[in-house]
Amino acid sequence: MNHNIRSYAKINLALNIVGKNSTLHKIESIIAFIDLYDLIKIKLSNSNKHNITFHGKFSKNIGSNNTISKLLDILEKKKLIRNKKFNINVKKQIPHMSGLGGGSMNAASILRFFVKKKIIKATQKELKIIASLIGSDVILGLNPVNSILTQKNEIKYLKKCKKLNILVVKPNFGCSSKDIYSKVKKFNKPKISYFKKNIFNLVNLRKLSNSLEIIALKKYPRLRKIKLYLENLSPDFVRLTGSGSALVAYFQSKERCEIAKKQFNKKYKNYWCIASKTI
């Protein structure tokens, strides 16, 4: 067995914090996956233990206790993989601490692969439990398509959505999700969960927001400057994804997006930036 799988980055087109339970904030969000991915190579090993390695531009500072090691540990404890060890190599192309869900989607992609190849057998309920033990957003990667995460933590899948042209930029610092969420002081009324139709178009998306953005921009003034610059490049709108630090600018056309990328690269030579699209 020797397989290559793609682990796509996700973005939050909008995010609304509606409450909190004993451990986690309750959110509702519009999710999309974009044409940016980590490449994962998986093969069976003759060793008596799993071997997980990372390489690529964003492979630094990934410790031995990562989402993939957590997944394999859980699967072994639940006796879902027996007498099997894997060599897993990940080419990291999704930046760390960016709000693009790189680590979570790595675990989700491997779990999805194991199910598809019948390496493990698990019910949908069991898969949800496994995903939640790794991270709150891992469940979203089990079916990487446009969706709404409702206030009740249910996923509604969106069909026939128009692909959006996006410019994704990340400064040379990351945002700690734990830190950003810890500064949430108020909750909003649900908006996204009850949206009737056509939520996935630029006119309606522009009316929404990311509740975490005001916190991140206040904590990191450089993010505010970057957002203001992006807004001058004629996008439909610019919004933080997740808890950041990546900002996403949404454009009507691929050509306008590419022009904006060149302008951004000229201004911010040392910041990561890609022109992409939703998939």
Short mmCIF file of C-alpha atoms in Angstrom, two decimals:
data_model
loop_
_atom_site.label_atom_id
_atom_site.label_comp_id
_atom_site.label_asym_id
_atom_site.label_seq_id
_atom_site.Cartn_x
_atom_site.Cartn_y
_atom_site.Cartn_z
CA MET A 1 0.00 0.00 0.00
CA ASN A 2 1.36 3.37 -1.06
CA HIS A 3 -1.08 6.26 -1.41
CA ASN A 4 -1.00 10.02 -1.90
CA ILE A 5 -3.89 12.03 -0.52
CA ARG A 6 -4.64 15.75 -0.52
CA SER A 7 -5.57 17.50 2.69
CA TYR A 8 -7.31 20.74 1.69
CA ALA A 9 -7.25 23.98 3.66
CA LYS A 10 -10.56 25.30 4.95
CA ILE A 11 -11.74 28.86 5.39
CA ASN A 12 -14.48 30.40 7.49
CA LEU A 13 -16.35 32.76 5.20
CA ALA A 14 -18.29 33.93 8.25
CA LEU A 15 -18.20 32.99 11.92
CA ASN A 16 -20.61 33.87 14.70
CA ILE A 17 -20.14 33.10 18.41
CA VAL A 18 -23.52 32.39 19.96
CA GLY A 19 -22.65 31.05 23.41
CA LYS A 20 -20.40 28.80 25.48
CA ASN A 21 -20.69 25.52 27.31
CA SER A 22 -18.36 24.33 30.07
CA THR A 23 -15.38 23.92 27.76
CA LEU A 24 -15.97 25.28 24.27
CA HIS A 25 -17.57 28.26 22.62
CA LYS A 26 -20.66 27.58 20.54
CA ILE A 27 -20.22 28.86 17.03
CA GLU A 28 -22.00 28.88 13.73
CA SER A 29 -19.97 29.27 10.57
CA ILE A 30 -19.94 29.06 6.81
CA ILE A 31 -17.17 26.71 5.71
CA ALA A 32 -15.47 26.28 2.36
CA PHE A 33 -12.43 24.36 1.22
CA ILE A 34 -9.89 25.94 -1.08
CA ASP A 35 -7.44 24.84 -3.74
CA LEU A 36 -4.52 24.71 -1.31
CA TYR A 37 -3.51 21.45 0.28
CA ASP A 38 -0.93 19.49 2.22
CA LEU A 39 0.20 16.37 0.38
CA ILE A 40 0.16 13.24 2.54
CA LYS A 41 1.92 10.00 1.62
CA ILE A 42 0.75 6.90 3.47
CA LYS A 43 2.18 3.41 3.31
CA LEU A 44 2.24 0.35 5.52
CA SER A 45 5.35 -0.10 7.64
CA ASN A 46 7.22 -3.19 8.77
CA SER A 47 8.24 -1.36 11.93
CA ASN A 48 6.69 -1.92 15.34
CA LYS A 49 5.65 1.73 15.58
CA HIS A 50 4.20 4.48 13.41
CA ASN A 51 6.55 6.92 11.72
CA ILE A 52 5.21 10.42 11.05
CA THR A 53 7.40 12.99 9.30
CA PHE A 54 6.84 16.49 7.97
CA HIS A 55 8.65 18.50 5.33
CA GLY A 56 7.95 21.56 3.26
CA LYS A 57 7.81 25.29 3.88
CA PHE A 58 5.53 25.10 6.92
CA SER A 59 6.91 21.97 8.59
CA LYS A 60 8.91 23.71 11.32
CA ASN A 61 7.86 23.50 14.96
CA ILE A 62 5.49 20.57 14.48
CA GLY A 63 6.08 18.39 17.51
CA SER A 64 5.70 14.66 18.00
CA ASN A 65 2.33 15.27 19.67
CA ASN A 66 0.39 16.39 16.60
CA THR A 67 -3.07 15.76 15.16
CA ILE A 68 -1.92 12.71 13.18
CA SER A 69 -0.23 11.07 16.16
CA LYS A 70 -3.37 11.78 18.21
CA LEU A 71 -5.53 10.13 15.55
CA LEU A 72 -3.39 6.99 15.38
CA ASP A 73 -3.25 6.78 19.17
CA ILE A 74 -7.06 7.00 19.42
CA LEU A 75 -7.56 4.39 16.69
CA GLU A 76 -5.22 2.00 18.50
CA LYS A 77 -6.85 2.55 21.88
CA LYS A 78 -10.23 1.85 20.31
CA LYS A 79 -8.71 -1.23 18.63
CA LEU A 80 -9.78 -0.05 15.21
CA ILE A 81 -6.34 -0.65 13.72
CA ARG A 82 -4.67 -3.85 14.85
CA ASN A 83 -1.28 -5.18 13.82
CA LYS A 84 -0.83 -2.29 11.37
CA LYS A 85 1.77 0.43 11.47
CA PHE A 86 2.10 3.29 8.99
CA ASN A 87 4.74 5.54 7.53
CA ILE A 88 3.07 8.91 7.04
CA ASN A 89 4.90 11.79 5.39
CA VAL A 90 3.29 15.23 5.08
CA LYS A 91 4.41 18.01 2.76
CA LYS A 92 3.14 21.07 4.63
CA GLN A 93 1.90 23.77 2.27
CA ILE A 94 -0.74 25.20 4.59
CA PRO A 95 0.71 27.72 7.04
CA HIS A 96 0.57 27.01 10.76
CA MET A 97 -1.57 29.14 13.15
CA SER A 98 -3.33 30.77 10.22
CA GLY A 99 -6.99 29.82 10.72
CA LEU A 100 -6.81 27.53 7.67
CA GLY A 101 -7.21 24.32 9.67
CA GLY A 102 -4.08 22.59 8.36
CA GLY A 103 -3.47 20.21 11.26
CA SER A 104 -7.12 19.37 11.81
CA MET A 105 -7.65 18.65 8.12
CA ASN A 106 -4.57 16.38 8.07
CA ALA A 107 -6.15 14.17 10.73
CA ALA A 108 -9.57 14.32 9.04
CA SER A 109 -8.13 13.41 5.63
CA ILE A 110 -6.30 10.38 7.00
CA LEU A 111 -9.36 9.23 8.94
CA ARG A 112 -11.49 9.59 5.81
CA PHE A 113 -8.89 7.63 3.82
CA PHE A 114 -8.84 4.81 6.38
CA VAL A 115 -12.62 4.48 6.16
CA LYS A 116 -12.67 4.62 2.35
CA LYS A 117 -10.00 1.92 2.08
CA LYS A 118 -11.73 -0.17 4.76
CA ILE A 119 -8.64 -0.10 6.94
CA ILE A 120 -10.99 0.72 9.79
CA LYS A 121 -14.69 0.09 10.30
CA ALA A 122 -16.61 2.69 12.25
CA THR A 123 -20.11 4.10 12.36
CA GLN A 124 -20.81 7.77 11.69
CA LYS A 125 -21.37 8.25 15.41
CA GLU A 126 -17.99 6.68 16.19
CA LEU A 127 -16.27 8.86 13.57
CA LYS A 128 -17.76 11.99 15.14
CA ILE A 129 -16.47 10.94 18.56
CA ILE A 130 -12.98 10.23 17.18
CA ALA A 131 -12.91 13.58 15.38
CA SER A 132 -14.01 15.48 18.50
CA LEU A 133 -11.23 13.88 20.56
CA ILE A 134 -8.64 15.36 18.18
CA GLY A 135 -10.10 18.83 17.68
CA SER A 136 -13.42 20.63 17.40
CA ASP A 137 -13.12 21.33 13.66
CA VAL A 138 -11.82 17.91 12.55
CA ILE A 139 -15.37 16.75 11.84
CA LEU A 140 -15.60 19.34 9.03
CA GLY A 141 -12.84 17.60 7.07
CA LEU A 142 -14.59 14.23 6.91
CA ASN A 143 -16.62 15.56 4.00
CA PRO A 144 -14.68 18.56 2.64
CA VAL A 145 -17.39 20.48 0.81
CA ASN A 146 -19.12 23.84 1.28
CA SER A 147 -21.20 23.69 4.43
CA ILE A 148 -22.81 25.50 7.35
CA LEU A 149 -21.89 24.57 10.91
CA THR A 150 -25.00 25.38 12.92
CA GLN A 151 -25.29 26.57 16.51
CA LYS A 152 -26.31 23.01 17.44
CA ASN A 153 -23.02 21.70 16.03
CA GLU A 154 -24.80 20.14 13.06
CA ILE A 155 -23.41 20.34 9.54
CA LYS A 156 -25.61 21.37 6.63
CA TYR A 157 -24.03 20.73 3.24
CA LEU A 158 -24.46 23.28 0.49
CA LYS A 159 -24.92 22.16 -3.12
CA LYS A 160 -24.04 23.80 -6.42
CA CYS A 161 -22.15 26.72 -4.95
CA LYS A 162 -20.37 29.09 -7.27
CA LYS A 163 -16.58 28.98 -6.91
CA LEU A 164 -15.13 32.12 -5.37
CA ASN A 165 -11.85 33.78 -6.32
CA ILE A 166 -9.82 34.53 -3.23
CA LEU A 167 -6.54 36.06 -2.18
CA VAL A 168 -5.24 34.51 1.04
CA VAL A 169 -2.48 36.34 2.91
CA LYS A 170 -0.68 35.58 6.15
CA PRO A 171 1.81 37.81 7.95
CA ASN A 172 4.94 36.37 9.52
CA PHE A 173 3.19 35.67 12.81
CA GLY A 174 0.37 33.38 13.83
CA CYS A 175 -2.63 33.73 16.10
CA SER A 176 -3.30 31.39 19.00
CA SER A 177 -6.90 30.17 18.82
CA LYS A 178 -6.93 29.63 22.58
CA ASP A 179 -5.74 33.18 23.19
CA ILE A 180 -8.20 34.80 20.76
CA TYR A 181 -11.20 32.83 22.06
CA SER A 182 -10.27 33.63 25.67
CA LYS A 183 -10.96 37.30 24.95
CA VAL A 184 -14.53 36.73 23.75
CA LYS A 185 -16.74 38.73 26.13
CA LYS A 186 -20.11 38.76 24.41
CA PHE A 187 -22.22 36.49 22.27
CA ASN A 188 -24.33 37.17 19.20
CA LYS A 189 -27.76 36.00 18.17
CA PRO A 190 -27.68 33.18 15.60
CA LYS A 191 -27.71 34.47 12.04
CA ILE A 192 -26.16 31.84 9.84
CA SER A 193 -28.09 28.76 11.00
CA TYR A 194 -31.40 30.25 9.88
CA PHE A 195 -30.27 31.63 6.53
CA LYS A 196 -32.84 30.35 4.05
CA LYS A 197 -31.09 30.30 0.68
CA ASN A 198 -28.36 31.75 -1.51
CA ILE A 199 -26.07 32.23 1.46
CA PHE A 200 -23.06 31.29 -0.65
CA ASN A 201 -22.90 34.38 -2.82
CA LEU A 202 -20.82 37.50 -2.37
CA VAL A 203 -23.76 39.84 -1.77
CA ASN A 204 -25.08 37.80 1.17
CA LEU A 205 -21.65 36.87 2.51
CA ARG A 206 -20.70 40.53 2.65
CA LYS A 207 -23.56 41.14 5.11
CA LEU A 208 -22.06 38.68 7.60
CA SER A 209 -18.88 38.86 9.70
CA ASN A 210 -16.35 36.98 11.81
CA SER A 211 -16.91 37.62 15.53
CA LEU A 212 -13.24 36.90 16.27
CA GLU A 213 -11.93 39.50 13.84
CA ILE A 214 -12.33 42.55 16.07
CA ILE A 215 -10.39 40.76 18.83
CA ALA A 216 -7.55 39.72 16.51
CA LEU A 217 -7.26 43.17 14.90
CA LYS A 218 -7.10 44.82 18.29
CA LYS A 219 -4.42 42.43 19.55
CA TYR A 220 -2.38 42.60 16.33
CA PRO A 221 -2.39 46.15 14.85
CA ARG A 222 -0.40 44.87 11.86
CA LEU A 223 -3.38 42.74 10.89
CA ARG A 224 -5.55 45.85 10.80
CA LYS A 225 -3.05 47.58 8.48
CA ILE A 226 -2.97 44.56 6.17
CA LYS A 227 -6.77 44.43 6.05
CA LEU A 228 -6.98 48.13 5.18
CA TYR A 229 -4.45 47.65 2.40
CA LEU A 230 -6.36 44.66 1.00
CA GLU A 231 -9.60 46.65 1.05
CA ASN A 232 -7.94 49.19 -1.24
CA LEU A 233 -7.32 46.47 -3.86
CA SER A 234 -11.01 46.45 -4.91
CA PRO A 235 -12.24 43.16 -3.45
CA ASP A 236 -15.88 42.53 -2.62
CA PHE A 237 -14.85 42.22 1.00
CA VAL A 238 -11.96 41.12 3.24
CA ARG A 239 -12.39 38.88 6.28
CA LEU A 240 -10.28 37.02 8.81
CA THR A 241 -10.63 33.25 8.63
CA GLY A 242 -11.14 31.46 11.93
CA SER A 243 -9.03 33.04 14.67
CA GLY A 244 -6.42 34.13 12.09
CA SER A 245 -3.84 35.22 11.31
CA ALA A 246 -4.76 34.65 7.63
CA LEU A 247 -6.97 37.22 5.92
CA VAL A 248 -9.03 36.36 2.85
CA ALA A 249 -9.99 38.89 0.18
CA TYR A 250 -12.90 37.88 -2.08
CA PHE A 251 -13.00 38.96 -5.73
CA GLN A 252 -15.53 38.82 -8.56
CA SER A 253 -12.92 37.69 -11.10
CA LYS A 254 -9.75 35.66 -11.26
CA GLU A 255 -8.03 38.47 -13.17
CA ARG A 256 -8.75 41.05 -10.46
CA CYS A 257 -7.53 38.58 -7.85
CA GLU A 258 -4.23 38.00 -9.69
CA ILE A 259 -3.66 41.76 -10.05
CA ALA A 260 -4.26 42.19 -6.32
CA LYS A 261 -1.77 39.42 -5.56
CA LYS A 262 0.95 41.22 -7.53
CA GLN A 263 0.20 44.48 -5.74
CA PHE A 264 0.22 42.79 -2.33
CA ASN A 265 3.51 40.99 -3.04
CA LYS A 266 5.08 44.29 -4.03
CA LYS A 267 3.98 45.94 -0.78
CA TYR A 268 4.55 43.03 1.59
CA LYS A 269 7.47 41.09 0.16
CA ASN A 270 8.02 38.90 3.23
CA TYR A 271 4.43 37.82 3.79
CA TRP A 272 2.92 34.60 2.45
CA CYS A 273 0.25 35.13 -0.16
CA ILE A 274 -1.62 32.97 -2.70
CA ALA A 275 -4.37 33.52 -5.24
CA SER A 276 -6.74 30.58 -4.99
CA LYS A 277 -10.40 29.60 -5.27
CA THR A 278 -12.97 27.59 -3.39
CA ILE A 279 -13.40 24.00 -4.57
#
